């Protein structure tokens, strides 16, 4: 009799789990990475499945590659309207909406490590600042909820030519997203052009650009960049792209507190682990490339890095003057830097 009861209970539990998984709420988000990129594979293969496990099958997340549903610059509109449930994208892509997105999206040469920017975003006021920017932007006001923001790498710079100084950037055709990066490259005499990450490889191959503000060293390697651009600058001199996790606010408000908390915990765990993994793989790949002799890894002298940062600070101030939210976004970051003894 006990065996029969146990068997019935087992069947009931199994059936309930099947029903739970069948009724799992799938959250569809679009990322800034391409399918097959190191970063995209990390999210889809390693971390997306963890949300389902964390919530007992109640929540599932589908991380779509850049451009899968809408062009990369329109993803926040898709989230606001409900076409996408959420977005894991580079904040600086939306610099055309308000300069504040540029300032908080990538404070060029501002942060020394990804850990510093992640700390600002998640515990130092950055997430709240980004929410204020969305609420202060007409197309997204009251329609978007910010779960968090974080970088996962200080990006390397890929180049077909050996560039060792600030002066060496003069005249270089360089891919750069809109915002502060483009402004800084213009100030040093380079010729920036805004291209999505998905077009960087072909643009380098065809000679449309000579260098590119691209991604983490390992991501650039896996994307084939170093087959063409054999003079990468590492550690990077410039970009630390701040990536957001936002959701449609109506959908967020309908979720239980438990599920909201699960998404918050899943996000910060994902980007903390991705940051650590990228750093380890970056270093391993750099060591292999140096030993192989086919790629010349360029490391700028501190004097040149200081020159580049000084020029960048001028660009920060230029952008801060463009809107009240941009000024506030810069002040927010500078206040955190001072608090942490970084300025």
Coordinates of C-alpha atoms in Angstrom, one line a residue:
X1 CA 0.0 0.0 0.0
X2 CA 2.8 2.4 0.9
X3 CA 4.5 1.6 -2.3
X4 CA 1.4 2.4 -4.3
X5 CA 0.9 5.7 -2.4
X6 CA 4.6 6.6 -3.0
X7 CA 4.2 5.8 -6.7
X8 CA 1.1 8.0 -7.0
X9 CA 2.8 10.8 -5.2
X10 CA 5.8 10.5 -7.5
X11 CA 3.6 10.6 -10.6
X12 CA 1.7 13.7 -9.2
X13 CA 5.0 15.5 -8.5
X14 CA 6.3 14.7 -11.9
X15 CA 3.0 15.9 -13.5
X16 CA 3.1 19.1 -11.5
X17 CA 6.6 19.8 -12.7
X18 CA 5.6 19.1 -16.3
X19 CA 2.7 21.5 -16.0
X20 CA 5.0 24.1 -14.3
X21 CA 7.6 23.9 -17.1
X22 CA 4.9 24.0 -19.7
X23 CA 3.5 27.2 -18.2
X24 CA 6.9 28.8 -17.7
X25 CA 6.8 32.5 -18.5
X26 CA 9.4 33.1 -21.3
X27 CA 11.1 36.5 -21.1
X28 CA 12.4 37.5 -24.5
X29 CA 15.3 40.0 -24.5
X30 CA 17.6 41.2 -27.2
X31 CA 21.3 41.5 -26.5
X32 CA 24.1 43.6 -28.2
X33 CA 26.1 40.5 -29.1
X34 CA 26.0 38.4 -32.2
X35 CA 25.0 34.8 -32.3
X36 CA 28.2 32.7 -31.8
X37 CA 30.1 35.4 -30.0
X38 CA 31.8 34.5 -26.7
X39 CA 29.5 36.8 -24.8
X40 CA 26.4 35.5 -26.4
X41 CA 27.3 31.9 -25.9
X42 CA 28.1 32.6 -22.3
X43 CA 24.6 34.1 -21.7
X44 CA 22.6 31.6 -23.7
X45 CA 24.5 28.4 -22.8
X46 CA 25.7 29.0 -19.3
X47 CA 23.4 31.6 -17.6
X48 CA 20.0 31.6 -19.3
X49 CA 19.2 28.1 -18.1
X50 CA 19.9 29.1 -14.5
X51 CA 16.9 31.4 -14.3
X52 CA 14.6 28.4 -15.0
X53 CA 16.4 26.4 -12.3
X54 CA 16.2 29.3 -9.8
X55 CA 12.4 29.7 -10.2
X56 CA 11.4 26.0 -10.4
X57 CA 10.5 26.3 -14.0
X58 CA 8.3 29.3 -13.6
X59 CA 10.5 31.8 -15.5
X60 CA 12.6 31.2 -18.6
X61 CA 14.7 33.7 -20.4
X62 CA 15.5 33.7 -24.1
X63 CA 18.5 35.9 -25.0
X64 CA 18.3 36.9 -28.7
X65 CA 21.2 38.2 -30.7
X66 CA 21.5 41.8 -31.8
X67 CA 19.0 42.7 -34.5
X68 CA 17.0 39.6 -34.1
X69 CA 13.7 41.4 -33.6
X70 CA 14.5 45.1 -34.2
X71 CA 17.6 47.1 -35.1
X72 CA 20.0 47.6 -32.2
X73 CA 19.1 51.3 -31.8
X74 CA 15.4 50.6 -31.6
X75 CA 15.5 47.9 -28.9
X76 CA 14.4 50.3 -26.1
X77 CA 11.3 51.4 -28.1
X78 CA 10.5 47.7 -28.6
X79 CA 10.7 47.2 -24.8
X80 CA 8.6 50.2 -24.1
X81 CA 5.9 49.0 -26.5
X82 CA 6.0 45.4 -25.4
X83 CA 7.4 44.0 -28.6
X84 CA 10.4 42.8 -26.5
X85 CA 10.1 41.9 -22.9
X86 CA 13.5 43.2 -22.1
X87 CA 16.9 44.4 -23.4
X88 CA 20.5 43.5 -22.6
X89 CA 22.2 46.2 -24.6
X90 CA 24.9 48.8 -24.6
X91 CA 23.5 52.0 -23.1
X92 CA 25.6 54.2 -25.2
X93 CA 23.8 53.1 -28.4
X94 CA 21.0 55.4 -27.3
X95 CA 23.1 58.6 -27.1
X96 CA 21.0 60.2 -29.8
X97 CA 18.0 60.2 -27.5
X98 CA 19.8 62.2 -24.8
X99 CA 23.5 62.8 -24.1
X100 CA 23.0 61.3 -20.7
X101 CA 22.9 57.9 -22.3
X102 CA 26.4 58.5 -23.6
X103 CA 27.7 59.7 -20.2
X104 CA 26.4 56.8 -18.2
X105 CA 26.8 54.3 -21.1
X106 CA 30.6 54.6 -21.5
X107 CA 32.6 57.2 -19.6
X108 CA 35.6 56.8 -21.9
X109 CA 38.9 56.3 -20.0
X110 CA 37.0 57.0 -16.7
X111 CA 36.9 53.7 -14.9
X112 CA 40.0 51.6 -14.2
X113 CA 38.3 48.2 -13.8
X114 CA 34.9 46.7 -14.6
X115 CA 34.4 46.0 -10.9
X116 CA 34.4 49.7 -10.2
X117 CA 31.7 50.5 -12.7
X118 CA 29.6 47.5 -11.6
X119 CA 29.8 48.7 -8.0
X120 CA 28.7 52.2 -9.1
X121 CA 25.8 50.8 -11.2
X122 CA 24.5 48.3 -8.7
X123 CA 25.2 49.9 -5.3
X124 CA 26.5 53.4 -5.9
X125 CA 23.5 55.1 -7.6
X126 CA 24.0 54.2 -11.2
X127 CA 20.9 52.0 -11.6
X128 CA 18.8 54.8 -10.1
X129 CA 20.5 57.4 -12.4
X130 CA 19.7 55.2 -15.5
X131 CA 16.1 54.9 -14.4
X132 CA 15.9 58.7 -14.0
X133 CA 17.2 59.0 -17.6
X134 CA 14.5 56.6 -19.0
X135 CA 11.8 58.4 -17.0
X136 CA 13.0 61.7 -18.3
X137 CA 13.0 60.6 -22.0
X138 CA 9.6 61.2 -23.7
X139 CA 9.5 57.9 -25.6
X140 CA 10.2 55.7 -22.6
X141 CA 8.9 57.7 -19.6
X142 CA 6.9 55.3 -17.3
X143 CA 7.4 52.4 -19.7
X144 CA 10.7 50.9 -18.7
X145 CA 12.0 49.4 -15.5
X146 CA 15.8 49.2 -14.9
X147 CA 16.9 46.0 -13.3
X148 CA 20.6 46.8 -13.4
X149 CA 23.6 47.8 -15.4
X150 CA 27.2 46.5 -15.6
X151 CA 30.1 46.1 -17.9
X152 CA 31.8 42.7 -18.3
X153 CA 35.1 43.9 -19.7
X154 CA 37.5 46.8 -20.3
X155 CA 37.5 46.5 -24.0
X156 CA 40.5 45.9 -26.1
X157 CA 40.9 48.0 -29.3
X158 CA 41.5 46.1 -32.5
X159 CA 43.7 47.6 -35.2
X160 CA 45.2 46.7 -38.6
X161 CA 48.1 49.1 -37.9
X162 CA 50.4 49.4 -34.9
X163 CA 49.3 52.4 -32.8
X164 CA 51.4 53.1 -29.7
X165 CA 50.6 56.8 -28.9
X166 CA 47.7 59.3 -28.9
X167 CA 49.3 61.0 -31.9
X168 CA 49.2 57.6 -33.7
X169 CA 45.4 57.8 -33.8
X170 CA 45.4 60.8 -36.0
X171 CA 43.7 60.1 -39.3
X172 CA 42.8 56.5 -38.4
X173 CA 39.4 55.4 -39.6
X174 CA 37.8 53.8 -36.6
X175 CA 34.5 52.1 -35.8
X176 CA 32.9 53.7 -32.8
X177 CA 29.4 53.7 -31.3
X178 CA 27.7 57.1 -31.0
X179 CA 28.4 59.1 -27.9
X180 CA 31.6 59.8 -25.9
X181 CA 33.8 57.3 -27.7
X182 CA 33.1 59.0 -31.0
X183 CA 33.7 62.5 -29.4
X184 CA 37.0 61.4 -27.9
X185 CA 38.3 59.8 -31.1
X186 CA 37.4 63.0 -33.0
X187 CA 39.3 65.1 -30.4
X188 CA 42.5 63.0 -31.0
X189 CA 42.2 63.4 -34.7
X190 CA 40.8 60.0 -35.7
X191 CA 37.8 59.6 -38.1
X192 CA 35.1 57.7 -36.2
X193 CA 32.1 56.1 -37.9
X194 CA 29.1 54.5 -36.1
X195 CA 28.7 50.9 -37.0
X196 CA 26.9 48.1 -35.1
X197 CA 29.1 45.4 -33.6
X198 CA 27.7 42.9 -36.1
X199 CA 29.4 44.8 -39.0
X200 CA 32.8 45.3 -37.5
X201 CA 34.5 42.2 -39.0
X202 CA 33.3 42.9 -42.6
X203 CA 34.2 46.7 -42.2
X204 CA 37.7 45.8 -41.2
X205 CA 38.0 43.2 -44.0
X206 CA 36.8 45.6 -46.6
X207 CA 38.9 48.5 -45.4
X208 CA 36.0 50.7 -44.4
X209 CA 37.7 51.1 -41.0
X210 CA 41.3 50.5 -39.9
X211 CA 40.5 50.0 -36.3
X212 CA 37.5 49.4 -34.0
X213 CA 36.2 50.0 -30.6
X214 CA 34.9 46.4 -30.4
X215 CA 34.6 44.2 -27.4
X216 CA 36.6 42.1 -24.9
X217 CA 39.8 40.6 -26.2
X218 CA 38.4 37.1 -26.1
X219 CA 35.2 38.2 -27.8
X220 CA 37.3 39.9 -30.6
X221 CA 39.3 36.7 -31.0
X222 CA 36.3 34.5 -31.3
X223 CA 34.7 36.9 -33.8
X224 CA 37.8 36.6 -36.0
X225 CA 38.9 40.2 -35.6
X226 CA 42.5 39.3 -35.0
X227 CA 42.8 37.4 -38.3
X228 CA 42.6 40.8 -39.9
X229 CA 43.5 43.3 -37.2
X230 CA 46.8 42.0 -35.9
X231 CA 47.8 44.9 -33.6
X232 CA 45.2 44.8 -30.8
X233 CA 45.7 47.3 -27.9
X234 CA 45.4 45.4 -24.6
X235 CA 44.7 46.4 -21.8
X236 CA 42.3 48.8 -23.6
X237 CA 42.8 52.5 -23.5
X238 CA 39.3 53.7 -23.8
X239 CA 36.0 51.8 -23.6
X240 CA 34.2 50.0 -20.8
X241 CA 30.7 49.6 -22.3
X242 CA 28.0 49.7 -19.7
X243 CA 25.3 47.1 -20.5
X244 CA 21.8 47.4 -19.2
X245 CA 19.1 45.0 -18.2
X246 CA 15.7 46.7 -18.6
X247 CA 12.2 45.3 -18.9
X248 CA 8.8 46.5 -20.0
X249 CA 7.4 48.2 -16.8
X250 CA 3.9 46.8 -17.1
X251 CA 5.3 43.2 -17.3
X252 CA 7.6 43.9 -14.4
X253 CA 4.8 45.2 -12.3
X254 CA 2.7 42.1 -13.0
X255 CA 5.4 39.8 -11.7
X256 CA 5.5 38.5 -8.1
X257 CA 8.1 39.9 -5.7
X258 CA 9.7 36.5 -5.7
X259 CA 10.2 36.5 -9.5
X260 CA 11.4 40.1 -9.5
X261 CA 14.0 39.2 -6.9
X262 CA 15.0 36.1 -8.9
X263 CA 15.6 38.3 -12.0
X264 CA 17.7 40.8 -10.0
X265 CA 19.8 38.1 -8.5
X266 CA 20.1 36.2 -11.8
X267 CA 21.3 39.4 -13.6
X268 CA 24.0 40.4 -11.1
X269 CA 25.2 36.8 -10.8
X270 CA 25.4 36.5 -14.6
X271 CA 27.4 39.7 -15.2
X272 CA 29.7 39.2 -12.2
X273 CA 30.6 35.7 -13.4
X274 CA 30.9 36.9 -17.1
X275 CA 33.2 39.7 -15.9
X276 CA 35.4 37.2 -14.1
X277 CA 35.4 34.6 -16.9
X278 CA 36.2 37.3 -19.6
X279 CA 39.2 38.5 -17.6
X280 CA 40.6 35.0 -17.3
X281 CA 40.1 34.2 -20.9
X282 CA 41.4 37.5 -22.1
X283 CA 44.7 36.9 -20.2
X284 CA 45.0 33.4 -21.4
X285 CA 44.4 34.4 -25.0
X286 CA 46.8 37.3 -24.9
X287 CA 49.5 35.0 -23.5
X288 CA 48.9 32.5 -26.4
X289 CA 48.9 35.3 -29.0
X290 CA 52.2 36.8 -27.6
X291 CA 53.8 33.3 -27.7
X292 CA 52.5 32.6 -31.2
X293 CA 54.2 35.6 -32.8
X294 CA 51.5 36.2 -35.4
X295 CA 49.7 38.9 -33.5
X296 CA 51.4 41.9 -31.9
X297 CA 49.7 42.9 -28.6
X298 CA 50.3 46.6 -28.0
X299 CA 50.3 47.9 -24.4
X300 CA 50.4 51.7 -24.2
X301 CA 52.8 53.4 -21.9
X302 CA 51.2 55.0 -18.8
X303 CA 52.2 58.5 -20.1
X304 CA 50.2 58.0 -23.3
X305 CA 47.2 56.6 -21.3
X306 CA 47.3 59.7 -19.1
X307 CA 47.3 61.9 -22.2
X308 CA 44.3 60.1 -23.6
X309 CA 42.4 60.3 -20.3
X310 CA 43.0 64.1 -20.1
X311 CA 41.5 64.5 -23.5
X312 CA 38.6 62.3 -22.5
X313 CA 37.8 64.4 -19.4
X314 CA 37.3 67.4 -21.7
X315 CA 34.9 65.3 -23.7
X316 CA 33.0 64.3 -20.5
X317 CA 32.5 68.0 -19.7
X318 CA 31.4 68.8 -23.3
X319 CA 28.7 66.1 -23.1
X320 CA 27.6 67.2 -19.6
X321 CA 26.7 70.6 -21.0
X322 CA 24.3 69.1 -23.6
X323 CA 21.5 68.3 -21.2
X324 CA 20.5 68.5 -17.5
X325 CA 20.3 64.7 -17.3
X326 CA 23.8 64.4 -18.8
X327 CA 25.2 66.8 -16.2
X328 CA 23.5 64.8 -13.5
X329 CA 24.8 61.5 -14.9
X330 CA 28.4 62.8 -14.9
X331 CA 28.1 64.3 -11.4
X332 CA 26.7 61.0 -10.1
X333 CA 29.7 59.1 -11.4
X334 CA 32.3 61.7 -10.2
X335 CA 30.7 61.7 -6.7
X336 CA 31.0 57.9 -6.5
X337 CA 34.6 58.1 -7.7
X338 CA 35.5 60.6 -5.0
X339 CA 33.7 58.6 -2.4
X340 CA 35.8 55.6 -3.3
X341 CA 39.1 57.5 -3.4
X342 CA 39.5 57.3 -7.1
X343 CA 39.7 61.0 -7.7

